[in-house]
Short mmCIF file of C-alpha atoms and ligand atoms in Angstrom, two decimals:
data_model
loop_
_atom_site.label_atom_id
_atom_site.label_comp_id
_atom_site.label_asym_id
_atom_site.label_seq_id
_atom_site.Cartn_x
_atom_site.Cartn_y
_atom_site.Cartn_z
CA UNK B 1 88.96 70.79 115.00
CA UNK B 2 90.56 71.81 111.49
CA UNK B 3 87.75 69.75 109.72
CA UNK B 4 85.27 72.16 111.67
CA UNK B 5 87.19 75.19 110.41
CA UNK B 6 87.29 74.32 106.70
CA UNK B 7 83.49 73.64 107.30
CA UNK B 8 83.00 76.66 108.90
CA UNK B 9 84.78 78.77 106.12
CA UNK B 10 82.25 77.13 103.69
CA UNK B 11 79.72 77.81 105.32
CA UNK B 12 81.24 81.17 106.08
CA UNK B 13 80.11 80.87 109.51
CA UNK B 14 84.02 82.03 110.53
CA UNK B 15 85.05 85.16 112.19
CA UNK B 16 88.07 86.76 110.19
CA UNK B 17 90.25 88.78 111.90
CA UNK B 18 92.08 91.57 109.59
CA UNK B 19 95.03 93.16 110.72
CA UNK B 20 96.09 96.29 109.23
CA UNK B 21 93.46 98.31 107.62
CA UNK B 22 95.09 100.60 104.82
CA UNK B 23 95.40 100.40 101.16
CA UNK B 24 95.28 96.23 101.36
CA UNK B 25 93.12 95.67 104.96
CA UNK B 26 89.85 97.43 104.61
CA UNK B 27 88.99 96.90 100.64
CA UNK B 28 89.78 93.07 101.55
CA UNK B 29 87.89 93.10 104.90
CA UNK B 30 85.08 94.72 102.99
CA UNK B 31 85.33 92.33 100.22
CA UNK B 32 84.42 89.51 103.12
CA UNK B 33 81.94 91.43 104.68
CA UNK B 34 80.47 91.53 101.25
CA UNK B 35 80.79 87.60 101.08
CA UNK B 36 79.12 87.24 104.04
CA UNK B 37 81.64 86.94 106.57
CA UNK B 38 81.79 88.32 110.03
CA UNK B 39 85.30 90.43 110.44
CA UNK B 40 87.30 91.96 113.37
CA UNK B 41 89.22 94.78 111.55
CA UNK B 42 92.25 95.27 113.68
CA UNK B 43 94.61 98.33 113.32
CA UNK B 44 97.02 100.01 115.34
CA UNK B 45 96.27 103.07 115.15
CA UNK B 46 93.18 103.89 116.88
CA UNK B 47 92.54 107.47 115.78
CA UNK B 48 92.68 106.10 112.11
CA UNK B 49 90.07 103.79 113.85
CA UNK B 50 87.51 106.58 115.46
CA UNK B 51 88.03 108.19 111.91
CA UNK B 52 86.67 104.78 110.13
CA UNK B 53 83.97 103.93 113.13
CA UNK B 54 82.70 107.80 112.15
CA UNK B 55 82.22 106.60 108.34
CA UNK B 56 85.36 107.97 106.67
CA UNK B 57 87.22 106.15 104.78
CA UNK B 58 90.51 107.28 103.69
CA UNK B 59 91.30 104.17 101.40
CA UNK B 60 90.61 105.38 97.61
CA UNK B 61 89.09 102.48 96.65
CA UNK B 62 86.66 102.26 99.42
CA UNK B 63 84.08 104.48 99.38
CA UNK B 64 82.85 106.21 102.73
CA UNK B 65 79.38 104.88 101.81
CA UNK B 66 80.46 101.58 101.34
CA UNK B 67 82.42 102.01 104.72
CA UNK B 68 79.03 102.53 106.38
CA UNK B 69 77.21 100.17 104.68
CA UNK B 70 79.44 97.59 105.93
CA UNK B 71 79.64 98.90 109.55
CA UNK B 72 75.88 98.69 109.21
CA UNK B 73 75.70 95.26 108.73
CA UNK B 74 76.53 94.66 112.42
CA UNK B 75 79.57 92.26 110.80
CA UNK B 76 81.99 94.37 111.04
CA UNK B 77 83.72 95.60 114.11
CA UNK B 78 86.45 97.79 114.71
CA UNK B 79 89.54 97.28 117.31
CA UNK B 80 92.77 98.15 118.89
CA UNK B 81 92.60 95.77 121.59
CA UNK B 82 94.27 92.86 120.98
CA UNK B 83 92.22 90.55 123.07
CA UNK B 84 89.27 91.57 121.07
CA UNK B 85 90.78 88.86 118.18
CA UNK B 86 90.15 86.28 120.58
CA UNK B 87 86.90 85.27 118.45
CA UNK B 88 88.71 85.20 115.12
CA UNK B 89 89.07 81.70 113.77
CA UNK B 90 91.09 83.16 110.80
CA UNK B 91 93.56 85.72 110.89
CA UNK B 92 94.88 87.51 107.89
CA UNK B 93 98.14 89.89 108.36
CA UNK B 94 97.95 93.08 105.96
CA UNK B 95 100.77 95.08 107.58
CA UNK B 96 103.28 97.44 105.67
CA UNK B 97 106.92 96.07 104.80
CA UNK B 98 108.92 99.28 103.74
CA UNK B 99 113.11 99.01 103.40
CA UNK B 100 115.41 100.42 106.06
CA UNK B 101 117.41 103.13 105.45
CA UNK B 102 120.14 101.00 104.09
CA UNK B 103 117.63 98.94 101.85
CA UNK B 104 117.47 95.51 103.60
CA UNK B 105 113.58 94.59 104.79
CA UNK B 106 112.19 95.59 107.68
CA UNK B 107 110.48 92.78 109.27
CA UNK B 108 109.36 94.94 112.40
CA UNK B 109 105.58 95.22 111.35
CA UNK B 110 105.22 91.76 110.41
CA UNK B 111 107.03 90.46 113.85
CA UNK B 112 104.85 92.75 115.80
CA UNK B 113 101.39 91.40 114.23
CA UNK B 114 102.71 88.01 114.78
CA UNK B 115 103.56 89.33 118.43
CA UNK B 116 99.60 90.29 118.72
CA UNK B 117 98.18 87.21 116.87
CA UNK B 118 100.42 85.09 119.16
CA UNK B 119 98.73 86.32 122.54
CA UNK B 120 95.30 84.58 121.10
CA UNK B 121 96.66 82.17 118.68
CA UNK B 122 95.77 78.77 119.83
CA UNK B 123 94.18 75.43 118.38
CA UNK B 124 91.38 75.42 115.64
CA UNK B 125 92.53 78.62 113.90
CA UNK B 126 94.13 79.69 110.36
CA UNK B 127 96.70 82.52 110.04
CA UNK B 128 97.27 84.03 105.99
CA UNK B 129 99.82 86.03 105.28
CA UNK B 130 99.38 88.64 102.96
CA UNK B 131 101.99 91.41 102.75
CA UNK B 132 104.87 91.36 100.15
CA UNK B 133 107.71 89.98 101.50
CA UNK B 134 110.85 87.78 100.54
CA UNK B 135 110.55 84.24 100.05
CA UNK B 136 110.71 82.12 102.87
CA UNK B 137 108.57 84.24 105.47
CA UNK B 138 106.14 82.21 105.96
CA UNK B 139 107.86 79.02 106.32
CA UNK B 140 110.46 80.38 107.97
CA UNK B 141 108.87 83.27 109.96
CA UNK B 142 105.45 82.45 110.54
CA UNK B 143 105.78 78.72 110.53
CA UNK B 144 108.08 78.14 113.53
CA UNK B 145 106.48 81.57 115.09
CA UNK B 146 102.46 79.40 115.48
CA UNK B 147 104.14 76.83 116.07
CA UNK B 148 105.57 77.69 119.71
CA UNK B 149 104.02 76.04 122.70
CA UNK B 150 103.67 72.90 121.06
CA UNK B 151 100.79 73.38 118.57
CA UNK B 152 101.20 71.72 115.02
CA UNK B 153 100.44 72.42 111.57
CA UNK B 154 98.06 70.18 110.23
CA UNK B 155 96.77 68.92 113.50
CA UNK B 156 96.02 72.04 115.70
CA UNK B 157 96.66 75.15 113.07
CA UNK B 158 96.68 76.03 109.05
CA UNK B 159 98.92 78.83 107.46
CA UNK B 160 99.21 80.30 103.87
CA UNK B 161 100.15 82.94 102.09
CA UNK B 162 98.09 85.06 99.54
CA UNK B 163 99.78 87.81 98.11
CA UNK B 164 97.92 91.03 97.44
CA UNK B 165 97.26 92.44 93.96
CA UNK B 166 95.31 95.74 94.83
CA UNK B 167 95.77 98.64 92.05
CA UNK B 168 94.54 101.67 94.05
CA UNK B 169 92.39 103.97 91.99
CA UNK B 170 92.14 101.26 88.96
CA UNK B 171 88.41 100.69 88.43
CA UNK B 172 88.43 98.61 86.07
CA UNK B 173 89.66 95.60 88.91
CA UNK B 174 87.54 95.72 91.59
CA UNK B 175 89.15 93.80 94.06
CA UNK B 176 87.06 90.66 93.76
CA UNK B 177 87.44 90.65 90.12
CA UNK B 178 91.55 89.93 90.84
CA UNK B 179 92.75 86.34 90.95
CA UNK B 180 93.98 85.55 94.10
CA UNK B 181 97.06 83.15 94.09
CA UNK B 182 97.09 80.64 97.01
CA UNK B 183 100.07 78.85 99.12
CA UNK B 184 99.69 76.84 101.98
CA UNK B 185 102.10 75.23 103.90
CA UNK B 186 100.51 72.31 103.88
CA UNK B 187 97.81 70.38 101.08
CA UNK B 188 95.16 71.33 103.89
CA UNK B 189 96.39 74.86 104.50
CA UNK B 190 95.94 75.25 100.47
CA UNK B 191 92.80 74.20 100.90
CA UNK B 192 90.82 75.84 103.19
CA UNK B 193 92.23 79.32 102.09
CA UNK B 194 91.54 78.64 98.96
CA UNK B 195 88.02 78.04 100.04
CA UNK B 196 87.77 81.04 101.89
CA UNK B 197 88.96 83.19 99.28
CA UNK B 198 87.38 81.15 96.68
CA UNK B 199 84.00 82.76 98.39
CA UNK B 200 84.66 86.21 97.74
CA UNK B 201 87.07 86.31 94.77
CA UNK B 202 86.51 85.18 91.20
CA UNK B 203 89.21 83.28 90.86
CA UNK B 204 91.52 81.39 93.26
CA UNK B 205 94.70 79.55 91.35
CA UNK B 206 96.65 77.85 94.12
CA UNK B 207 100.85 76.78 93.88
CA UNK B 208 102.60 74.27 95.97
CA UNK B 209 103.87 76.12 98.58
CA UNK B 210 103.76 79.62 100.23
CA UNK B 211 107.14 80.35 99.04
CA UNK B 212 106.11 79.99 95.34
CA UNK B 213 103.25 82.45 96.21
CA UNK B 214 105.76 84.76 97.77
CA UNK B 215 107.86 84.42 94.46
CA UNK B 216 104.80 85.16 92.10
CA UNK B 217 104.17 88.66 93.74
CA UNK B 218 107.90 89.09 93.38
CA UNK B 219 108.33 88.56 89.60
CA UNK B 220 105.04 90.29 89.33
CA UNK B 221 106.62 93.81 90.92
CA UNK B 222 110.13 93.15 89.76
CA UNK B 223 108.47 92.71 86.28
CA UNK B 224 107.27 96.52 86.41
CA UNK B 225 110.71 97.43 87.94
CA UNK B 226 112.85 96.42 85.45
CA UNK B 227 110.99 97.00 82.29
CA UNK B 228 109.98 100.87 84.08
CA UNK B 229 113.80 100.92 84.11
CA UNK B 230 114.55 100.03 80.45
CA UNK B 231 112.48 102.25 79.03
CA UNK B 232 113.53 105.25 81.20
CA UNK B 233 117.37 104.24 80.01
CA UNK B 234 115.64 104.26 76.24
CA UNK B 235 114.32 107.43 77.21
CA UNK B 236 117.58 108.91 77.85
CA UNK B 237 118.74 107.46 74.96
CA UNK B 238 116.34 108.73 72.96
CA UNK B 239 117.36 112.17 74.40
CA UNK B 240 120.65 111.88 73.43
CA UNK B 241 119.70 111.31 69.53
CA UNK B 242 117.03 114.33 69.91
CA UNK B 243 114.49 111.89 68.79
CA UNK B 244 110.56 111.72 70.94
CA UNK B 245 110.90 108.06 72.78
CA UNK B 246 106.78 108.74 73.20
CA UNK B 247 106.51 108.44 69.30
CA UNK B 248 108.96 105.75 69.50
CA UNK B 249 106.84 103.39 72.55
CA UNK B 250 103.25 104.48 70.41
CA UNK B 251 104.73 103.57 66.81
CA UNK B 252 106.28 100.01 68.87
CA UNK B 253 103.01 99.20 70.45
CA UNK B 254 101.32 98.58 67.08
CA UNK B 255 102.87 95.34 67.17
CA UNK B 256 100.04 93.06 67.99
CA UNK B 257 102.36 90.52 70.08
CA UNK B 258 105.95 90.18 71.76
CA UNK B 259 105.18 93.55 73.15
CA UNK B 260 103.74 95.18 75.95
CA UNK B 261 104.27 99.33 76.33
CA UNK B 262 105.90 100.97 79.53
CA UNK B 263 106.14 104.47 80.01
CA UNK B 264 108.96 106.71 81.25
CA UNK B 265 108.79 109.19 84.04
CA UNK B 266 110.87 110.86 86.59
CA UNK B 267 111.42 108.02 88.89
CA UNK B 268 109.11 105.01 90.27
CA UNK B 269 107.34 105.53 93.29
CA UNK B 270 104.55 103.64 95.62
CA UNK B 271 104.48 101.58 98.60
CA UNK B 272 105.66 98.60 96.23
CA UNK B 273 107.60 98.24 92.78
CA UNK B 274 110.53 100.31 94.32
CA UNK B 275 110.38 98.15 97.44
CA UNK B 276 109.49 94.65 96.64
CA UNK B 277 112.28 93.96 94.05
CA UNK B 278 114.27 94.12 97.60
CA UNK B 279 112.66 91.65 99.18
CA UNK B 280 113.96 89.33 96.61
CA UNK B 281 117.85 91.04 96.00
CA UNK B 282 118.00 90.17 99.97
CA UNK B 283 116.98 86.53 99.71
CA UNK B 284 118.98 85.58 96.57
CA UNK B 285 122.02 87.00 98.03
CA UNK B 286 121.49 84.70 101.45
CA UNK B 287 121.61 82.14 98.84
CA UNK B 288 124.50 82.93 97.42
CA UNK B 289 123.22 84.40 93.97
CA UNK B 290 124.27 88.11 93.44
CA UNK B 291 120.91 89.42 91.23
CA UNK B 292 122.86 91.96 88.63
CA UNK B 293 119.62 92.78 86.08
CA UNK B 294 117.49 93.49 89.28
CA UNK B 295 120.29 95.75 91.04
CA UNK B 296 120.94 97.81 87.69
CA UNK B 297 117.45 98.39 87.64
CA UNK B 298 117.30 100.03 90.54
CA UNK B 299 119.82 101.99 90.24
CA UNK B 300 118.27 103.23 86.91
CA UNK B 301 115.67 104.05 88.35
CA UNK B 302 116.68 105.47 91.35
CA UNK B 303 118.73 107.76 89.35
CA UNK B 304 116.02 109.40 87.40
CA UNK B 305 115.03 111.95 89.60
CA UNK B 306 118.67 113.61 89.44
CA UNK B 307 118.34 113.17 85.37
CA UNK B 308 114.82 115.33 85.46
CA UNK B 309 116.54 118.28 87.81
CA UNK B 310 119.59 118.10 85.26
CA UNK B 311 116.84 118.67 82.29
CA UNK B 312 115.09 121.50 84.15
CA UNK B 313 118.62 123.05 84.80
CA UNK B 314 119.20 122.95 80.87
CA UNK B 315 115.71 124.15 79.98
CA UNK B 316 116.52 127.30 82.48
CA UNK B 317 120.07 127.54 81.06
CA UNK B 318 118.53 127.92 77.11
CA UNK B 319 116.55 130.93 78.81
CA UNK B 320 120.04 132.23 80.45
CA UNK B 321 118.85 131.63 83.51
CA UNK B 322 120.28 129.55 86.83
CA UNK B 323 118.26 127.41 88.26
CA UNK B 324 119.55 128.92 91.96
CA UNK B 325 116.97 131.99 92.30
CA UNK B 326 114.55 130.46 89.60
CA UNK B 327 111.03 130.26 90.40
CA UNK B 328 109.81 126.48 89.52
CA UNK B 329 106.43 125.06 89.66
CA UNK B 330 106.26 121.30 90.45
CA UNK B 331 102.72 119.62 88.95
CA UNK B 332 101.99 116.84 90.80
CA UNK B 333 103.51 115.00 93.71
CA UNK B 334 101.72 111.46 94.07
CA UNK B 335 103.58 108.43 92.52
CA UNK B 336 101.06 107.87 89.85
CA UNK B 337 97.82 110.04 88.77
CA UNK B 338 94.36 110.54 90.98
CA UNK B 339 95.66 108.70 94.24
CA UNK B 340 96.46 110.58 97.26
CA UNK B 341 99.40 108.58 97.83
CA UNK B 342 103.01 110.24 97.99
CA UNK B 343 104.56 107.20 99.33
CA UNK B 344 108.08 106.64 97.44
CA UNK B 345 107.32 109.41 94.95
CA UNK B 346 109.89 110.29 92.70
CA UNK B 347 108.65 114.54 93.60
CA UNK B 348 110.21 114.37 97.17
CA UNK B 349 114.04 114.06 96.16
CA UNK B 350 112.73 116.00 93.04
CA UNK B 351 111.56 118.78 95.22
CA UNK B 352 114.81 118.45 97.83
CA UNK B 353 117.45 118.44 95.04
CA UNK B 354 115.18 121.60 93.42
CA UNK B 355 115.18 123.13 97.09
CA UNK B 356 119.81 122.35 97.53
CA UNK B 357 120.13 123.92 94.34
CA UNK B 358 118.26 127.11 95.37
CA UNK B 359 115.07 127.34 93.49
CA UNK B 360 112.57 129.25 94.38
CA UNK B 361 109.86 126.09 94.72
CA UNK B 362 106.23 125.59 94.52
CA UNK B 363 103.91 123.22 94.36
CA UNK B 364 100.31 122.35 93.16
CA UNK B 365 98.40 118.96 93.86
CA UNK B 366 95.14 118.82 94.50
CA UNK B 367 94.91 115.32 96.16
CA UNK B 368 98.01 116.71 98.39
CA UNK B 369 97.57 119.57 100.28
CA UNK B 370 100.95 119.67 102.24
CA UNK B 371 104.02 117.94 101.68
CA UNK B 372 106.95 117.02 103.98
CA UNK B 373 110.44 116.45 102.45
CA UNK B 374 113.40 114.43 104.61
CA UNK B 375 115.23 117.63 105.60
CA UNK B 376 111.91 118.46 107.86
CA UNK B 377 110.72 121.29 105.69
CA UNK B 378 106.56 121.26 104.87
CA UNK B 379 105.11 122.86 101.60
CA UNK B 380 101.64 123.77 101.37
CA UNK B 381 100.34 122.70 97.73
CA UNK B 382 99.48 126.31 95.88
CA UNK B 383 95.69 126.34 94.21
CA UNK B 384 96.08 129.10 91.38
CA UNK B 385 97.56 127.18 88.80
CA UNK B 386 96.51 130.49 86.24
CA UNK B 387 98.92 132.67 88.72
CA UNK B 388 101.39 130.24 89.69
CA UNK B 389 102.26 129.42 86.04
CA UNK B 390 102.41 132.86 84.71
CA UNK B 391 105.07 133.39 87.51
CA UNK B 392 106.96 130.41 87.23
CA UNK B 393 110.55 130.55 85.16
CA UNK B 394 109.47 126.68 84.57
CA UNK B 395 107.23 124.32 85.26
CA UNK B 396 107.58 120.68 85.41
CA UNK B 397 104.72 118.36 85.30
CA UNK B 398 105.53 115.18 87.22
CA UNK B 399 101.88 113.53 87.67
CA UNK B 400 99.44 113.59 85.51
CA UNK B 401 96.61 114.14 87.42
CA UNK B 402 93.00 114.03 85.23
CA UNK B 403 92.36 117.47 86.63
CA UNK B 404 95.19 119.41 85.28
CA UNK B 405 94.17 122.19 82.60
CA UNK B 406 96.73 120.57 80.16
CA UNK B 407 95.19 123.64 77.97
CA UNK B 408 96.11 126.51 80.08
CA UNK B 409 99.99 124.38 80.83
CA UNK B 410 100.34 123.81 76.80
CA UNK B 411 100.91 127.71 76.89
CA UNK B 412 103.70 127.50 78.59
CA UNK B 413 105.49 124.77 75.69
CA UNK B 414 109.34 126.82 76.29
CA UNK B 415 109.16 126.77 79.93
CA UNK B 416 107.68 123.58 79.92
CA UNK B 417 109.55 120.08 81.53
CA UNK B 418 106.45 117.21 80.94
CA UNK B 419 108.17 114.22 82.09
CA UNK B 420 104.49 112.11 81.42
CA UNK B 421 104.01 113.48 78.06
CA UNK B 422 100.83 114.65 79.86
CA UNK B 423 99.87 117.80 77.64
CA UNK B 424 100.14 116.02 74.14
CA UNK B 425 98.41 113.23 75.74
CA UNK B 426 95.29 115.18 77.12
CA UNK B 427 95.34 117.19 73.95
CA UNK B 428 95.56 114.53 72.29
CA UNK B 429 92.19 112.82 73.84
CA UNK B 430 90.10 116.25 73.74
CA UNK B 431 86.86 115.92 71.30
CA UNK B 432 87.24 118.09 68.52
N1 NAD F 1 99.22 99.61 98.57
C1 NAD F 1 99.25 98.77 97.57
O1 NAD F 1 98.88 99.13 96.44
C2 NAD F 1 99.69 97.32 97.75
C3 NAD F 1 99.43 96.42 96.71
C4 NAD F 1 99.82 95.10 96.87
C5 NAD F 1 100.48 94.71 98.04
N2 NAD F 1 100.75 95.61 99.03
C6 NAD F 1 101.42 95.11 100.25
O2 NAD F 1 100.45 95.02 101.30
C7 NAD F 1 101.05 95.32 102.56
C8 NAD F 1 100.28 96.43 103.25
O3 NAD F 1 100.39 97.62 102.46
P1 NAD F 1 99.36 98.82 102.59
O4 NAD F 1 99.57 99.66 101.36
O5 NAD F 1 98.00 98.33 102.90
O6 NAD F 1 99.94 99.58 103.86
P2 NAD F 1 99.24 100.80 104.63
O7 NAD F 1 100.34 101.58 105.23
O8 NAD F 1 98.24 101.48 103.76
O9 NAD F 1 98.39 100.09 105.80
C9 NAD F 1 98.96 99.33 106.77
C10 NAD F 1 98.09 99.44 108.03
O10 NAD F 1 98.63 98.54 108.99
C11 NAD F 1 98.59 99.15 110.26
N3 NAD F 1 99.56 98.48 111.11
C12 NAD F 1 100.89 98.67 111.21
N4 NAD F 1 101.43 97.79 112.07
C13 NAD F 1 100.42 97.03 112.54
C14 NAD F 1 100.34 95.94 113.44
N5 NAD F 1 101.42 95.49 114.05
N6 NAD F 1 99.14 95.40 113.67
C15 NAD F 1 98.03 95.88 113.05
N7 NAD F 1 98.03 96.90 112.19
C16 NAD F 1 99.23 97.47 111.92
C17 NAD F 1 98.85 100.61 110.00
O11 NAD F 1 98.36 101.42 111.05
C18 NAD F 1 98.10 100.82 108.67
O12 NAD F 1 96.76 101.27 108.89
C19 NAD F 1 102.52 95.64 102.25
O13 NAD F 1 103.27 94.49 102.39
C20 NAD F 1 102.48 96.05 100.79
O14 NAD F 1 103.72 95.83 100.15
C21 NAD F 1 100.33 96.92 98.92
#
């Protein structure tokens, strides 16, 4: 029966089952469709659904052309209903896994797609695991999980785990184009997924085990973590001697090895490098191994946001004015420029600390048109940058969208917080 199912993936006569259908799901489901597979997109949120059967597409990456166009191909099919997976020979498991509010992982999403893949999971199929998560899930989660009711791995079912690499908004990696790392829990698991991505993806480089896969991702984000938190430290360093750490990373990068630049800012943000470096803190400490570099990064970086609303409080104070009752004009509210993602950004305790001090805050954004910050409150993005600037007592630029008139904000150099070096920068790049 397995022997049928590698065949089948080679022959990419398989039905795929996808489930979750955000930032990871519906570029990877589209990325099979375009390899010629047949997929059942599974989400559950069915208005997000109607939205996606209508043509939109909400995902950056995915265009809502290239939405339709793979609708049209009569391959792909949209669902809530869980018994509509029952025709899925493979399933792969896309779900979010965000921290609780004490930091630990929360398993919930993951346990309740393995609570719908479980009520058609039966002989003959394949389940992948895609979503970061600590090492160990899949043997330890998903493993005993398929295996209930007697079925076996190896004789009756194959598991992996592939880790996703998306960069939402990056163009220059379509999704393809990214080498996919491969772990299976077995030499055949390993196989056939590498097979099946090995018919949509470039490259396919497999490990020995889905835990070393889960690792990989994990160095890969903690990488960004901690070296995002050195350089914001440097940063404040390089405060403290009044010297320009942006001059300092440029004139460093001209080495032509042993160095690779990172870039300060007012905090880290996304679904992912301020998550995923949990996943991993949680796991070594089960095993007895307190991570110290890993923890200090975090709580550098963490603790930038408080750092940026001390520097706009000293930037007011050098115009003799408090920052409770001062009219401040936040630029940017996404974690990282031209997504329309807010997820973990660094602006929302920006914005609340701005708000308990008693500023007088606004917004712009023009990929966010309202905002919702922990204490309940919404704010409405402003649109005349021209007016909104001339009012502020200071603006701070914490995104650097593409579309900002870095012109127009360069005006404003005295009453100015950049925390992206995003004026100079654009400047910088105009033709002359
Ligand atoms: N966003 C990124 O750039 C990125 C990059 C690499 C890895 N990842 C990882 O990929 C995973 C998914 O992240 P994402 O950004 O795509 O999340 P997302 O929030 O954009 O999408 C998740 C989707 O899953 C759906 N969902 C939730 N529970 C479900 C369930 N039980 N069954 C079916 N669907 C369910 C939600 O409705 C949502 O549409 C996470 O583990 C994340 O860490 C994300």
């Amino acid at each position: 029966m397995l022997n049928q199912l590698q065949k089948q993936i080679e022959n990419r006569s398989c039905t795929l089952a996808i489930l979750g259908l955000g930032y990871v799901g519906l570029p990877l489901a589209i990325t099979f469709v375009n390899a010629g597979y047949r997929i059942i997109g599974y989400d559950i949120n069915p208005e997000y659904l109607n939205q996606m059967r209508n043509g939109i597409s909400k995902i950056l990456d995915i265009s809502s052309q290239e939405l339709k166009d793979a609708l049209a191909t009569g391959r792909f099919s949209l669902t809530s209903v869980p018994s509509d997976l029952e025709g899925a020979d493979v399933h792969i498991i896309c779900v979010p896994t965000p921290l609780s509010k004490s930091r630990q992982p929360d398993m919930s999403y993951i346990e309740s797609a393995l609570a719908t893949l479980l009520t058609v999971w039966g002989p003959g199929k394949m389940a992948i695991l895609e979503s970061t998560t600590y090492p160990g899930t899949t043997q330890e989660l998903l493993l005993p999980t398929l295996s209930r009711n007697g079925l076996k791995l190896d004789e009756d079912f194959l598991l992996a785990f592939s880790p996703e690499r998306v960069d939402p908004g990056n163009h220059k990696f379509p999704l393809h184009r990214i080498p996919k790392v491969v772990g299976g829990s077995s030499k055949a698991s390993t196989q056939a997924a590498a097979a099946l991505y090995g018919a949509a993806f470039e490259q396919v480089h497999t490990v020995s085990s889905p835990t070393a896969a889960e690792l990989a991702k994990l160095l890969e984000n903690t990488f960004r973590n901690v070296n995002i938190a050195l350089v914001n430290e440097f940063a404040q360093i390089c405060d403290s001697l009044k010297a320009d750490v942006w001059e300092v990373i440029e004139a460093a990068g001209t080495k032509p090895f042993g160095f690779m630049p990172f870039f300060p800012g007012p905090g880290i943000g996304g679904h992912c490098i301020p998550l995923d470096p949990q996943y991993l803190v949680y796991k070594s400490r089960l095993h007895g191994y307190e991570p110290r570099l890993v923890a200090l990064a975090d709580q550098i970086n963490v603790e930038r946001p408080r750092y940026v609303v001390q520097q706009a409080m000293d930037i007011l104070n050098t115009q003799g004015k408090a920052i409770n009752g001062a009219r401040v004009l936040v630029l940017g509210v996404t974690y990282k420029p031209d997504v329309p993602d807010p997820r973990e950004s660094p602006a929302l305790p920006i914005l609340e600390f701005l708000a308990e001090k008693g500023a007088d805050t606004h917004y712009i954004d023009p990929w966010i048109p309202s905002i919702r910050l922990k204490n309940g409150d919404e704010m409405l993005s402003a649109r005349d940058l021209k007016e909104e600037a001339a009012e502020a007592d200071l603006i701070i630029i914490l995104t650097a969208h593409q579309n900002f008139d870095y012109e127009l904000i360069s005006k404003y150099g005295k009453k100015l917080l950049d925390t992206r070096n995003a004026v100079s920068t654009s400047l910088r790049q105009q033709p002359n």
